[in-house]
Tab-separated table of C-alpha atoms and ligand atoms in Angstrom:
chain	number	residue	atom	x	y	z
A	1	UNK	CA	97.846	129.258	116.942
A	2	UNK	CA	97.657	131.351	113.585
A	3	UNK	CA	95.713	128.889	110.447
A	4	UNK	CA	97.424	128.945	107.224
A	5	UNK	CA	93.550	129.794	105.873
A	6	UNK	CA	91.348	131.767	107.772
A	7	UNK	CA	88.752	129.894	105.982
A	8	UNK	CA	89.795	126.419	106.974
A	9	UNK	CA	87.773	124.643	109.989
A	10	UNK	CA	89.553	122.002	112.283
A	11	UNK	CA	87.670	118.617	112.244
A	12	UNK	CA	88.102	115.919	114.591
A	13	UNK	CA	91.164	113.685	114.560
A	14	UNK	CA	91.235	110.654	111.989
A	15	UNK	CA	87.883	112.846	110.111
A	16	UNK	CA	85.721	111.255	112.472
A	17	UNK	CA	81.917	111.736	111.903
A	18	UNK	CA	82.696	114.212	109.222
A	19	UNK	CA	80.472	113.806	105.935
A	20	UNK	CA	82.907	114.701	102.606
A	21	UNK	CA	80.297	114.003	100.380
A	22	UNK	CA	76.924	111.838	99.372
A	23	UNK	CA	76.493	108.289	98.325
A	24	UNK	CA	73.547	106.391	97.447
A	25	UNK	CA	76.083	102.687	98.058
A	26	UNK	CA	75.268	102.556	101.962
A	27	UNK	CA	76.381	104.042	105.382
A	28	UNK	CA	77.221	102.593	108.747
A	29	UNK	CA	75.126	103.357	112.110
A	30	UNK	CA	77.709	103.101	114.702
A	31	UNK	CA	75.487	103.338	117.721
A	32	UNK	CA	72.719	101.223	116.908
A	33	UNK	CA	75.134	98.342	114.956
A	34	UNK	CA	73.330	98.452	111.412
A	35	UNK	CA	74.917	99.229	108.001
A	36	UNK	CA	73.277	98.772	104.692
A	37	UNK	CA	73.952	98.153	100.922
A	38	UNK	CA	71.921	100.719	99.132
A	39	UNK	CA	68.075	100.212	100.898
A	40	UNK	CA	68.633	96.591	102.422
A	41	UNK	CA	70.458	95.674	105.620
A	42	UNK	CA	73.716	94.609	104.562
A	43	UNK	CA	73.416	91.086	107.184
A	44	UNK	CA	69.610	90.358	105.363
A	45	UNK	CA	71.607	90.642	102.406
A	46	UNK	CA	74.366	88.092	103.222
A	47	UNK	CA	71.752	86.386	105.191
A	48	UNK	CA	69.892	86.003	102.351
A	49	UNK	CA	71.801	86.452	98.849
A	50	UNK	CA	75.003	85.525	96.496
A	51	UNK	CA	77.689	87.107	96.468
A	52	UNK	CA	77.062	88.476	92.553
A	53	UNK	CA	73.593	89.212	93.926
A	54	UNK	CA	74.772	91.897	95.881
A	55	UNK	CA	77.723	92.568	93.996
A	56	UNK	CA	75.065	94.082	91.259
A	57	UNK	CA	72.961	95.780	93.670
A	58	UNK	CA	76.402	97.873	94.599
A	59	UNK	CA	77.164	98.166	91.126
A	60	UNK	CA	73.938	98.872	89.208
A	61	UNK	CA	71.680	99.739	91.587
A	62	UNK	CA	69.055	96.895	92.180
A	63	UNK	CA	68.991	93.181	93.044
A	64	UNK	CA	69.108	91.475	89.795
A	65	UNK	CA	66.239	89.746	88.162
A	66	UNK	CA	66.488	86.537	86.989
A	67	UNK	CA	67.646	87.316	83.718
A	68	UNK	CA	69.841	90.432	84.526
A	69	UNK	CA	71.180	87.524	87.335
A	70	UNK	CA	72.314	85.274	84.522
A	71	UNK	CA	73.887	87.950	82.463
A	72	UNK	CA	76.112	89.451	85.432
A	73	UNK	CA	77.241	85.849	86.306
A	74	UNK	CA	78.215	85.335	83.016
A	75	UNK	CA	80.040	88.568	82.329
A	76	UNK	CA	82.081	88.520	85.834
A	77	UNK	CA	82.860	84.308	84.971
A	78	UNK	CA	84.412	85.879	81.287
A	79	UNK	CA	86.235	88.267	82.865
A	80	UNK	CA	87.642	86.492	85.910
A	81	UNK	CA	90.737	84.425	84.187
A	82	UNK	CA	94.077	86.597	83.720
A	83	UNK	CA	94.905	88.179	80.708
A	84	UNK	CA	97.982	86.151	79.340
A	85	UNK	CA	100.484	88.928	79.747
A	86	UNK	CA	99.768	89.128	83.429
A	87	UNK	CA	99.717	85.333	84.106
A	88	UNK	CA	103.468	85.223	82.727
A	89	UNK	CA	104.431	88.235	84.605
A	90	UNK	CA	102.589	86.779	88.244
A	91	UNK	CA	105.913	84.102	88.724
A	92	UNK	CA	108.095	87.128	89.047
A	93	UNK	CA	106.447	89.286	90.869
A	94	UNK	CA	105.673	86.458	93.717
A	95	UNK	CA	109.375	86.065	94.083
A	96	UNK	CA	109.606	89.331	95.412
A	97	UNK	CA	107.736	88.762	98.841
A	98	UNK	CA	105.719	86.563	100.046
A	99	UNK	CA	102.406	89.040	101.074
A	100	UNK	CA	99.404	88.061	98.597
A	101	UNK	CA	98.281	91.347	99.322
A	102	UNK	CA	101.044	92.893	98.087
A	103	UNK	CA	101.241	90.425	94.890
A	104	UNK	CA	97.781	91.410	94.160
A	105	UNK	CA	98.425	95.422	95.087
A	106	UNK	CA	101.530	95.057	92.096
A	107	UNK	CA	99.481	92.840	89.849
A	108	UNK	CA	96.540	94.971	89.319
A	109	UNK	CA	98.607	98.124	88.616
A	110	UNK	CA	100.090	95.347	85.836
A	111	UNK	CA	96.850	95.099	84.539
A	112	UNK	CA	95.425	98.270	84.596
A	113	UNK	CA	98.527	98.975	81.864
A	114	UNK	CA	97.813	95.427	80.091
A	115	UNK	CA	94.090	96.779	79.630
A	116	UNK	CA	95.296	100.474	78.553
A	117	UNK	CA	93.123	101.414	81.473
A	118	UNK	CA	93.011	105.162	80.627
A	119	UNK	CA	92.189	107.924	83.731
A	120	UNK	CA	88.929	107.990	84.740
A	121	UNK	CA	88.881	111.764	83.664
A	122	UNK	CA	88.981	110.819	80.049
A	123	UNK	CA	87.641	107.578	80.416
A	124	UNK	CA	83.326	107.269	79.195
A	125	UNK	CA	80.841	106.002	81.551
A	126	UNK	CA	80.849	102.625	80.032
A	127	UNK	CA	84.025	102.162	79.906
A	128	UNK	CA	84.475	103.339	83.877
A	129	UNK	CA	81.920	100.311	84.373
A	130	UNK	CA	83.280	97.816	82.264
A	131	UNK	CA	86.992	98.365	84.238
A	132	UNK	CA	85.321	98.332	88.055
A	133	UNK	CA	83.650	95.067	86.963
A	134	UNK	CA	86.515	93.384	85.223
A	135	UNK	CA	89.165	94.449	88.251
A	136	UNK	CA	86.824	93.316	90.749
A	137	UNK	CA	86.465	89.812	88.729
A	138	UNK	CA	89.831	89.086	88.275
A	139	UNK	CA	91.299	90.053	91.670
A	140	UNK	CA	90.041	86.053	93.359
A	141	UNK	CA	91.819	84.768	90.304
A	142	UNK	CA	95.327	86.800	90.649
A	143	UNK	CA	95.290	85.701	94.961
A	144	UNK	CA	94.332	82.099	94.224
A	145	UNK	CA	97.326	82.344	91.676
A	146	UNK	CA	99.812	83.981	93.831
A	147	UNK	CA	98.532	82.138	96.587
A	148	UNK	CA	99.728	78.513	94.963
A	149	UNK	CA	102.808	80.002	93.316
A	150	UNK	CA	104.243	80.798	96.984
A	151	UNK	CA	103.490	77.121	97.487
A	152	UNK	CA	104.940	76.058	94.584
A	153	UNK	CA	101.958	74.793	92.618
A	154	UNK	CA	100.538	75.227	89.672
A	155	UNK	CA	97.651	78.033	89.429
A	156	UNK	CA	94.734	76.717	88.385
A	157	UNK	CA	92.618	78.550	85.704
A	158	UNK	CA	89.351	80.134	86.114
A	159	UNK	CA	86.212	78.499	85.226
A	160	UNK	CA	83.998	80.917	83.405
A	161	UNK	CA	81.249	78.607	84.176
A	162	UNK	CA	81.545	78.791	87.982
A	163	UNK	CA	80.348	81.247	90.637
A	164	UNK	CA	82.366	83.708	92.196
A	165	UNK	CA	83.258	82.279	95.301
A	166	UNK	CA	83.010	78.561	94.161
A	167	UNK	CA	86.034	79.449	91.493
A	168	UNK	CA	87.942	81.022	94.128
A	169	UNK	CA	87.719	78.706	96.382
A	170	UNK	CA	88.281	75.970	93.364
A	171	UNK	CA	91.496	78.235	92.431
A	172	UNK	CA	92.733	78.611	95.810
A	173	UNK	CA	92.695	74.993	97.323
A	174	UNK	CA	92.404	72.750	94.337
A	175	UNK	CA	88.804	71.042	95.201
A	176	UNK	CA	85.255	72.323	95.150
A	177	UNK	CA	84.593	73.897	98.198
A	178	UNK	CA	81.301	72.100	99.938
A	179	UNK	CA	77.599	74.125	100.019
A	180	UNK	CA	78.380	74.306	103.677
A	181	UNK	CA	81.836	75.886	103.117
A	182	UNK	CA	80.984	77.631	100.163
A	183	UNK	CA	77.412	79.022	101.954
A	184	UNK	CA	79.827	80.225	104.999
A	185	UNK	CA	82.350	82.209	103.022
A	186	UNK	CA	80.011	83.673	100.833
A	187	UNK	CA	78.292	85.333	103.719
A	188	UNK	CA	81.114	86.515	104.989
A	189	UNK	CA	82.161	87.836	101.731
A	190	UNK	CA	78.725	89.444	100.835
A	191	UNK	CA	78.840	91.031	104.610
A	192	UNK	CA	82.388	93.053	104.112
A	193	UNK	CA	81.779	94.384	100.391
A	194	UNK	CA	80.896	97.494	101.483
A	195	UNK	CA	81.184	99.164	104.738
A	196	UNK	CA	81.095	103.076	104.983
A	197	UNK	CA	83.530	105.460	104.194
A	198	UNK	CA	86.145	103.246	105.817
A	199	UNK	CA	89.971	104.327	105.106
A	200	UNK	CA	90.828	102.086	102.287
A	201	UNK	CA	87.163	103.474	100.043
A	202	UNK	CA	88.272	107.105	101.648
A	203	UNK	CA	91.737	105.885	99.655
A	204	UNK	CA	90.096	104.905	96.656
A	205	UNK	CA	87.725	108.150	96.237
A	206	UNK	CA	90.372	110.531	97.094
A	207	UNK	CA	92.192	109.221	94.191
A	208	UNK	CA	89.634	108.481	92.182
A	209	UNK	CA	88.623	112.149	92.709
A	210	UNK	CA	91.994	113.169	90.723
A	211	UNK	CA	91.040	111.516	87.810
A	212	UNK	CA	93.626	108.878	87.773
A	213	UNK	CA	92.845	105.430	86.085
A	214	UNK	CA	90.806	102.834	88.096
A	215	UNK	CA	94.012	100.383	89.006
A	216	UNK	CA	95.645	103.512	90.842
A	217	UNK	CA	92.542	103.763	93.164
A	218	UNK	CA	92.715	100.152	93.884
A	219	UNK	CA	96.520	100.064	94.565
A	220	UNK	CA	95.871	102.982	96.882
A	221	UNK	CA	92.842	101.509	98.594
A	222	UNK	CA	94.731	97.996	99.104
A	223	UNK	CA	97.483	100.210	100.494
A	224	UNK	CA	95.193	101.379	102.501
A	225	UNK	CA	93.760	98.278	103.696
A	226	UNK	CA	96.475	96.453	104.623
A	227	UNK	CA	97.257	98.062	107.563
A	228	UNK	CA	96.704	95.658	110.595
A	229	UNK	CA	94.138	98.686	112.045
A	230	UNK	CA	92.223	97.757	109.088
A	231	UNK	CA	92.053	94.822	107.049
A	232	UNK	CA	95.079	93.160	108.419
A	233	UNK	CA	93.559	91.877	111.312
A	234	UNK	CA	91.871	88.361	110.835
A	235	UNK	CA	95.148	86.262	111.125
A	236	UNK	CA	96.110	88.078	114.016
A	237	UNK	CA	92.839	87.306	115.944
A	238	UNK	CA	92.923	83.962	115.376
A	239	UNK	CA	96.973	83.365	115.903
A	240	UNK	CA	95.739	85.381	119.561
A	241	UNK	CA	92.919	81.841	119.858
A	242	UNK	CA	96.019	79.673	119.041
A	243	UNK	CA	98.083	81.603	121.523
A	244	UNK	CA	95.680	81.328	124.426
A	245	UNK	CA	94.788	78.010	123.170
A	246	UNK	CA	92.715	77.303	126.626
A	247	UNK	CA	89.725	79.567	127.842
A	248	UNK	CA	90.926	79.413	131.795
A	249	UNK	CA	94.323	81.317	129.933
A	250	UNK	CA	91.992	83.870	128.428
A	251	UNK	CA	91.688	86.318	130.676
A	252	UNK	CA	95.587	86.990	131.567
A	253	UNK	CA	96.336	87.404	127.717
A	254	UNK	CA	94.397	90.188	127.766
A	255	UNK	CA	95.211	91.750	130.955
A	256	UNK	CA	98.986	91.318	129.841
A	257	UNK	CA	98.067	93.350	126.222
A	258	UNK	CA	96.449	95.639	128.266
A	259	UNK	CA	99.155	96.417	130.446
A	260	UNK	CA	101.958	96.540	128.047
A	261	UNK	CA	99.511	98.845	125.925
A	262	UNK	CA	98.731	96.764	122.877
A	263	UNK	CA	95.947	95.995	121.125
A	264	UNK	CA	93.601	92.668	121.457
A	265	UNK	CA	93.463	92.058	117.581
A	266	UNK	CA	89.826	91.315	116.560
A	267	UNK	CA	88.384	93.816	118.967
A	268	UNK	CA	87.162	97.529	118.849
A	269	UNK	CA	85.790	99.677	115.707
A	270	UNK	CA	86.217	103.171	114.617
A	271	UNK	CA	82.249	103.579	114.035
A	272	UNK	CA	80.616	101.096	115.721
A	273	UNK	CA	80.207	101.560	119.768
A	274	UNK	CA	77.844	98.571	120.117
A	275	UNK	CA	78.553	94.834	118.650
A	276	UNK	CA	79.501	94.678	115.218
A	277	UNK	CA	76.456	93.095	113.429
A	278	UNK	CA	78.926	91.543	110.743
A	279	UNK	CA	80.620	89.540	113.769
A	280	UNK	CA	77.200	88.782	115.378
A	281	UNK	CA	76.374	87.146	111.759
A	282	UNK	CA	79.764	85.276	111.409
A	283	UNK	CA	79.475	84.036	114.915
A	284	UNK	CA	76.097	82.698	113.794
A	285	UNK	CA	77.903	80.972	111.038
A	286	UNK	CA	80.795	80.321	113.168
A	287	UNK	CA	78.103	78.073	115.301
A	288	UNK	CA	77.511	75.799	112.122
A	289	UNK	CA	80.459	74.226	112.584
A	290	UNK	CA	81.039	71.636	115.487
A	291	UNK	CA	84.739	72.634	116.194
A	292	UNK	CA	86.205	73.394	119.698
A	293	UNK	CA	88.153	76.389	117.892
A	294	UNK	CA	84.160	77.892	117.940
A	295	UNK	CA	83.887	76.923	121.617
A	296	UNK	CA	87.206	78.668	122.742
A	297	UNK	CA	86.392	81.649	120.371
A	298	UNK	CA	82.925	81.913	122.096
A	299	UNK	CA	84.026	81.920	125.276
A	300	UNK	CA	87.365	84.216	124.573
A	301	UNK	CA	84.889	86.627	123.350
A	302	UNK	CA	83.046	86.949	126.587
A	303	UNK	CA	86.207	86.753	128.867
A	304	UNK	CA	87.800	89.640	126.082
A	305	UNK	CA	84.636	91.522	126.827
A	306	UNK	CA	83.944	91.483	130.184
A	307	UNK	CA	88.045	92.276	131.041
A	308	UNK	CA	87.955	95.161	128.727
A	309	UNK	CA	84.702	96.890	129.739
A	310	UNK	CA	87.245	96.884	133.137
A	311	UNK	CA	90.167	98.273	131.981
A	312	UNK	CA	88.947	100.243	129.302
A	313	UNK	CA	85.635	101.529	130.766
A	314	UNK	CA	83.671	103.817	128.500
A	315	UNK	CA	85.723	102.447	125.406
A	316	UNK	CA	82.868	99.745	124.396
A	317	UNK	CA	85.128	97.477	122.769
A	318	UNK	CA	83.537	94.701	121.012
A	319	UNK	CA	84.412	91.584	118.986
A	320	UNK	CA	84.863	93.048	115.119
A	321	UNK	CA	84.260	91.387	111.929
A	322	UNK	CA	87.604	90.111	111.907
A	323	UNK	CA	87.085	88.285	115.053
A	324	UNK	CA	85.498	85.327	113.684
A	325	UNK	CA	86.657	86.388	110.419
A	326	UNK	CA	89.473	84.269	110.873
A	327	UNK	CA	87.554	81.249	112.223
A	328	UNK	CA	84.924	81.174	109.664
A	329	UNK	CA	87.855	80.882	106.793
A	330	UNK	CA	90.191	78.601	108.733
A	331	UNK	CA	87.024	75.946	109.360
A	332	UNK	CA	86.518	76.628	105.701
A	333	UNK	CA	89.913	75.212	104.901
A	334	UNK	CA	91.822	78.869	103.718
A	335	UNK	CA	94.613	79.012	104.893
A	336	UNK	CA	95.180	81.923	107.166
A	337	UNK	CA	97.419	83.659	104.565
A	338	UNK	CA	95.137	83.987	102.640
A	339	UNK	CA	92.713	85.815	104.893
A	340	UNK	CA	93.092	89.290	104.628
A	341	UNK	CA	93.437	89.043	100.767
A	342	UNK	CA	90.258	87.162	100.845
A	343	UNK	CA	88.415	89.678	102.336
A	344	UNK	CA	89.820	92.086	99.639
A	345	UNK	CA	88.215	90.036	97.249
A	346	UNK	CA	85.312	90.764	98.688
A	347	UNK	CA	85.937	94.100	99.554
A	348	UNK	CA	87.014	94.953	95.702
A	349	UNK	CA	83.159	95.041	94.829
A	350	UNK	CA	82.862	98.125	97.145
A	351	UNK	CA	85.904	100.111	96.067
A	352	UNK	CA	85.034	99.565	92.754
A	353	UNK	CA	81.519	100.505	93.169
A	354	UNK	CA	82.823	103.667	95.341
A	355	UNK	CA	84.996	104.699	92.162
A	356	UNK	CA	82.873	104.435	89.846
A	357	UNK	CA	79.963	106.756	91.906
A	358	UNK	CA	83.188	109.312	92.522
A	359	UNK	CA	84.276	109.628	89.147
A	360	UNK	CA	80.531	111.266	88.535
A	361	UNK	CA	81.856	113.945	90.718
A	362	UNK	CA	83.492	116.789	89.576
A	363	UNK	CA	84.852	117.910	92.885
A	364	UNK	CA	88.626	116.828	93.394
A	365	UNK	CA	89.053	115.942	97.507
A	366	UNK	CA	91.570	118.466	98.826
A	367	UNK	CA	91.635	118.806	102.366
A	368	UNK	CA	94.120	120.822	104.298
A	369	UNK	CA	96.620	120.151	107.025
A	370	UNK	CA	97.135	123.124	110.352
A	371	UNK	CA	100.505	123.755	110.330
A	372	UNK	CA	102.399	123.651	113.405
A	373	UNK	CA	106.023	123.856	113.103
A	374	UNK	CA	108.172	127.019	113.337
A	375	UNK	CA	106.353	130.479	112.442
A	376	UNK	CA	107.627	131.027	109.053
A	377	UNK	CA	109.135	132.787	106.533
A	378	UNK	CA	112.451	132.480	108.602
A	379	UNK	CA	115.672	133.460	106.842
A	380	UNK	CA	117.249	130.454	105.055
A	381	UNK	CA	121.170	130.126	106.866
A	382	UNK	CA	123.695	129.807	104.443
A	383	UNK	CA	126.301	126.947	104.413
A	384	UNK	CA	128.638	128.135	106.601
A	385	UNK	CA	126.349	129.485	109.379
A	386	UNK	CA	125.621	125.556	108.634
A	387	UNK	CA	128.813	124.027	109.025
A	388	UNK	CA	129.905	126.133	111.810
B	1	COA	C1	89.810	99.372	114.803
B	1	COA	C2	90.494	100.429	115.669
B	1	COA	C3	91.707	100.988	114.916
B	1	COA	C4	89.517	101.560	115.934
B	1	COA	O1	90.076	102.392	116.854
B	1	COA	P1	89.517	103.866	117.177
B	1	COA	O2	88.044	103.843	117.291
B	1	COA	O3	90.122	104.786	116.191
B	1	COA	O4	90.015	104.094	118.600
B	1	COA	P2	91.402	104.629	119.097
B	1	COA	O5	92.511	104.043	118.291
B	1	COA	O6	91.291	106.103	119.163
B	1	COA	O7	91.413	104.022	120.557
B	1	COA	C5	90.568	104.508	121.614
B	1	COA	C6	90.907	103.787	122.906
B	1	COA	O8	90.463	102.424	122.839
B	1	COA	C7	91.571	101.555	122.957
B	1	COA	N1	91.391	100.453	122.032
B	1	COA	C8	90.806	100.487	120.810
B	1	COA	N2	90.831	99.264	120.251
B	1	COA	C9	91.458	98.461	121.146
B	1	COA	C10	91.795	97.100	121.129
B	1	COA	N3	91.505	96.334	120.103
B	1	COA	N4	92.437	96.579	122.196
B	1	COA	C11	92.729	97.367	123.245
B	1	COA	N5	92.443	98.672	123.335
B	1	COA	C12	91.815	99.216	122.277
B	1	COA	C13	92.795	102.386	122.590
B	1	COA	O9	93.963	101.878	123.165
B	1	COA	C14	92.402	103.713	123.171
B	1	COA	O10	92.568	103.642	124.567
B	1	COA	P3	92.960	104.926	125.427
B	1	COA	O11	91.805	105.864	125.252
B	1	COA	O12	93.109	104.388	126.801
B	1	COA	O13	94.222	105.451	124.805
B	1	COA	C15	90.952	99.812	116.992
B	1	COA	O14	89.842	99.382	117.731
B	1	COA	C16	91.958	98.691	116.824
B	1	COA	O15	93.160	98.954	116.637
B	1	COA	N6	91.494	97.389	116.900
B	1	COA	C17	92.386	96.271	116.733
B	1	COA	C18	92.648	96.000	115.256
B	1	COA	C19	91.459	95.390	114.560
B	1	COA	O16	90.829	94.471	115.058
B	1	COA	N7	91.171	95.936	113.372
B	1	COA	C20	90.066	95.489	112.556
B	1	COA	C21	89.024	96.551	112.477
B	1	COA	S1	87.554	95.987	111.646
């Protein structure tokens, strides 16, 4: 087979273990299950730190001081309620489906125009900053929103003086979460920032690359991460718990999936090839809860694990965040809606962070595609040798 460029160089399928470019945000160590934010282990971190904590550390570089702490809390709390023109517009666009993460995908490509984003190719440094902080901090608040307008309440407004995950949880069930709810989610939600060059921050820095304004890279990178390969799994896992509903059931549910060649949601990762250290945390936190939904999910682990090492030998398939994702959040009273789109707000912090490193790169991301179809040039037919 002839390339279209004799300069081109196959890579492996789906770019795996190819390096595009540099980043000083973190990386992912598949084989020894370790990723980091910047110099610190991402679990220490969640282990360890708030959510804006590591939020600036992504952002600007360094865990905050006390002082720079303050400041950043107070800046994302100012910039977390909607602008007015979006809250009016929110109504109509949750009538057209029901998916937050599809409200939120639409509503931030609303507000990128509300803020006269402009592209990040004419946009100042500053100004690049100011819009990755200000997306990020308004994303909990537009989910929460869209979140109660499907169940036709009220959304409640954001509260400046609140942190992060406090508001959202405030916004999205009405109460004050408790420290023990509120301690849980935020590790999850400082432990799935940031993870690699996963497919949705690929999404975001290819497009970012081009220049185009920040909301385009986040509607592209929650595109992205929608997909139930990626960040669509956590409601799935846990429906798969409420399926099996009994441990001694465990082990024919998966044999079945197996069998009829489908997936066991919650299980497997494109990188890592040993247990994912963000699901060894959240089963850690899982543990702080005395529910038999952690017993079952304990126990479905090992029977998943143990049947799969058999019928997929050599595939080292593992429990994934997402795993206990989903129990973490239900025992945490979120609905499991609301999941995926809760990890996005999470997630936001790294795109946003990812865009604004890429935008200091000149380089547009181009790759190139083998072409395999028939040889051309071929002569075109005309209509009739068409029609006959
Ligand atoms: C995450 C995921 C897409 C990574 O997959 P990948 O590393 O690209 O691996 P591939 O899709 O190439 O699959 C390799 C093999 O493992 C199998 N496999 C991977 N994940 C599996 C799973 N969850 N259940 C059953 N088999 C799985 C594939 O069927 C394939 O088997 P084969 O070689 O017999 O054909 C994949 O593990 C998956 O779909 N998991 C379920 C969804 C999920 O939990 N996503 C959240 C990720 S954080």
């Amino acid at each position: 087979m002839r390339s279209t460029d004799q300069l081109a160089v196959m890579v492996p399928a789906g770019l795996a273990g190819v390096v595009v470019t540099e980043t000083e945000l973190g990386d992912v160590r598949g084989s020894e299950g370790f990723y980091h934010y910047r110099q610190y282990s991402a679990i220490d971190l969640a282990e360890a730190v708030g959510f804006e904590e590591a939020w600036h550390l992504l952002l600007h570089g360094n865990l905050p001081d006390a002082e720079q702490l303050v400041r950043f809390r107070e800046k994302v709390g100012s910039l977390r309620p909607m602008p007015d023109g979006l809250a009016a517009l929110l109504p109509a666009i949750c009538a057209t489906t029901d998916d937050a993460l599809t409200i939120v995908r639409t509503a931030l490509s609303l507000w990128g125009g509300i803020r006269r984003l402009r592209p990040l190719f004419d946009a100042d440094p500053d100004e690049i900053a100011e819009a990755a902080m200000a997306s990020a901090a308004v994303t909990p608040t537009i989910l929460a929103a869209a979140h109660r307008i499907r169940q036709g309440q009220e959304p409640i407004e954001a509260d400046p003086t609140l942190g992060h995950v406090d508001d959202y949880l405030r916004m999205l069930t009405g109460a004050r979460p408790n420290a023990h709810d509120l301690r849980a989610v935020e590790q999850y939600l400082v432990s799935t920032m940031d993870h690699g060059f996963n497919a949705s921050t690929f999404t975001a820095r290819v497009i970012a690359s081009t220049g185009a304004d920040l909301a385009a890279c986040l509607v592209g990178a929650i595109g992205s991460f929608s997909g139930p390969k990626h960040g669509g799994a956590p409601s799935r896992a846990l429906q798969a718990l409420d399926e099996i509903g009994s441990l001694d059931r465990a082990e024919a549910y998966v044999r079945d999936k197996i069998e009829r060649g489908d997936r066991v949601m919650g299980f497997g990762h494109a990188v890592y090839r040993t247990k994912d250290p963000r699901s060894e945390m959240l089963r850690r936190t899982a543990l702080g809860y005395d529910d038999p939904l952690v017993d079952l999910a304990v126990g479905v682990e090992a029977v998943f694990e143990r049947t799969l090492a058999e019928l997929k030998p050599g595939r080292e398939l593992f429990a994934n965040v997402e795993y206990y994702a989903g129990v973490v959040m239900k025992l945490a009273g979120i609905d499991p809606s609301m999941f995926t789109p809760t990890f996005c707000v999470a997630r936001v912090a790294g795109w946003t962070a990812n865009i604004v490193e890429q935008s200091r790169d000149p380089k547009m991301i181009r790759p190139s595609a083998r072409y395999v179809g028939p040889p051309p040039p071929q002569p075109v037919p005309s209509l009739a040798a068409r029609l006959a």
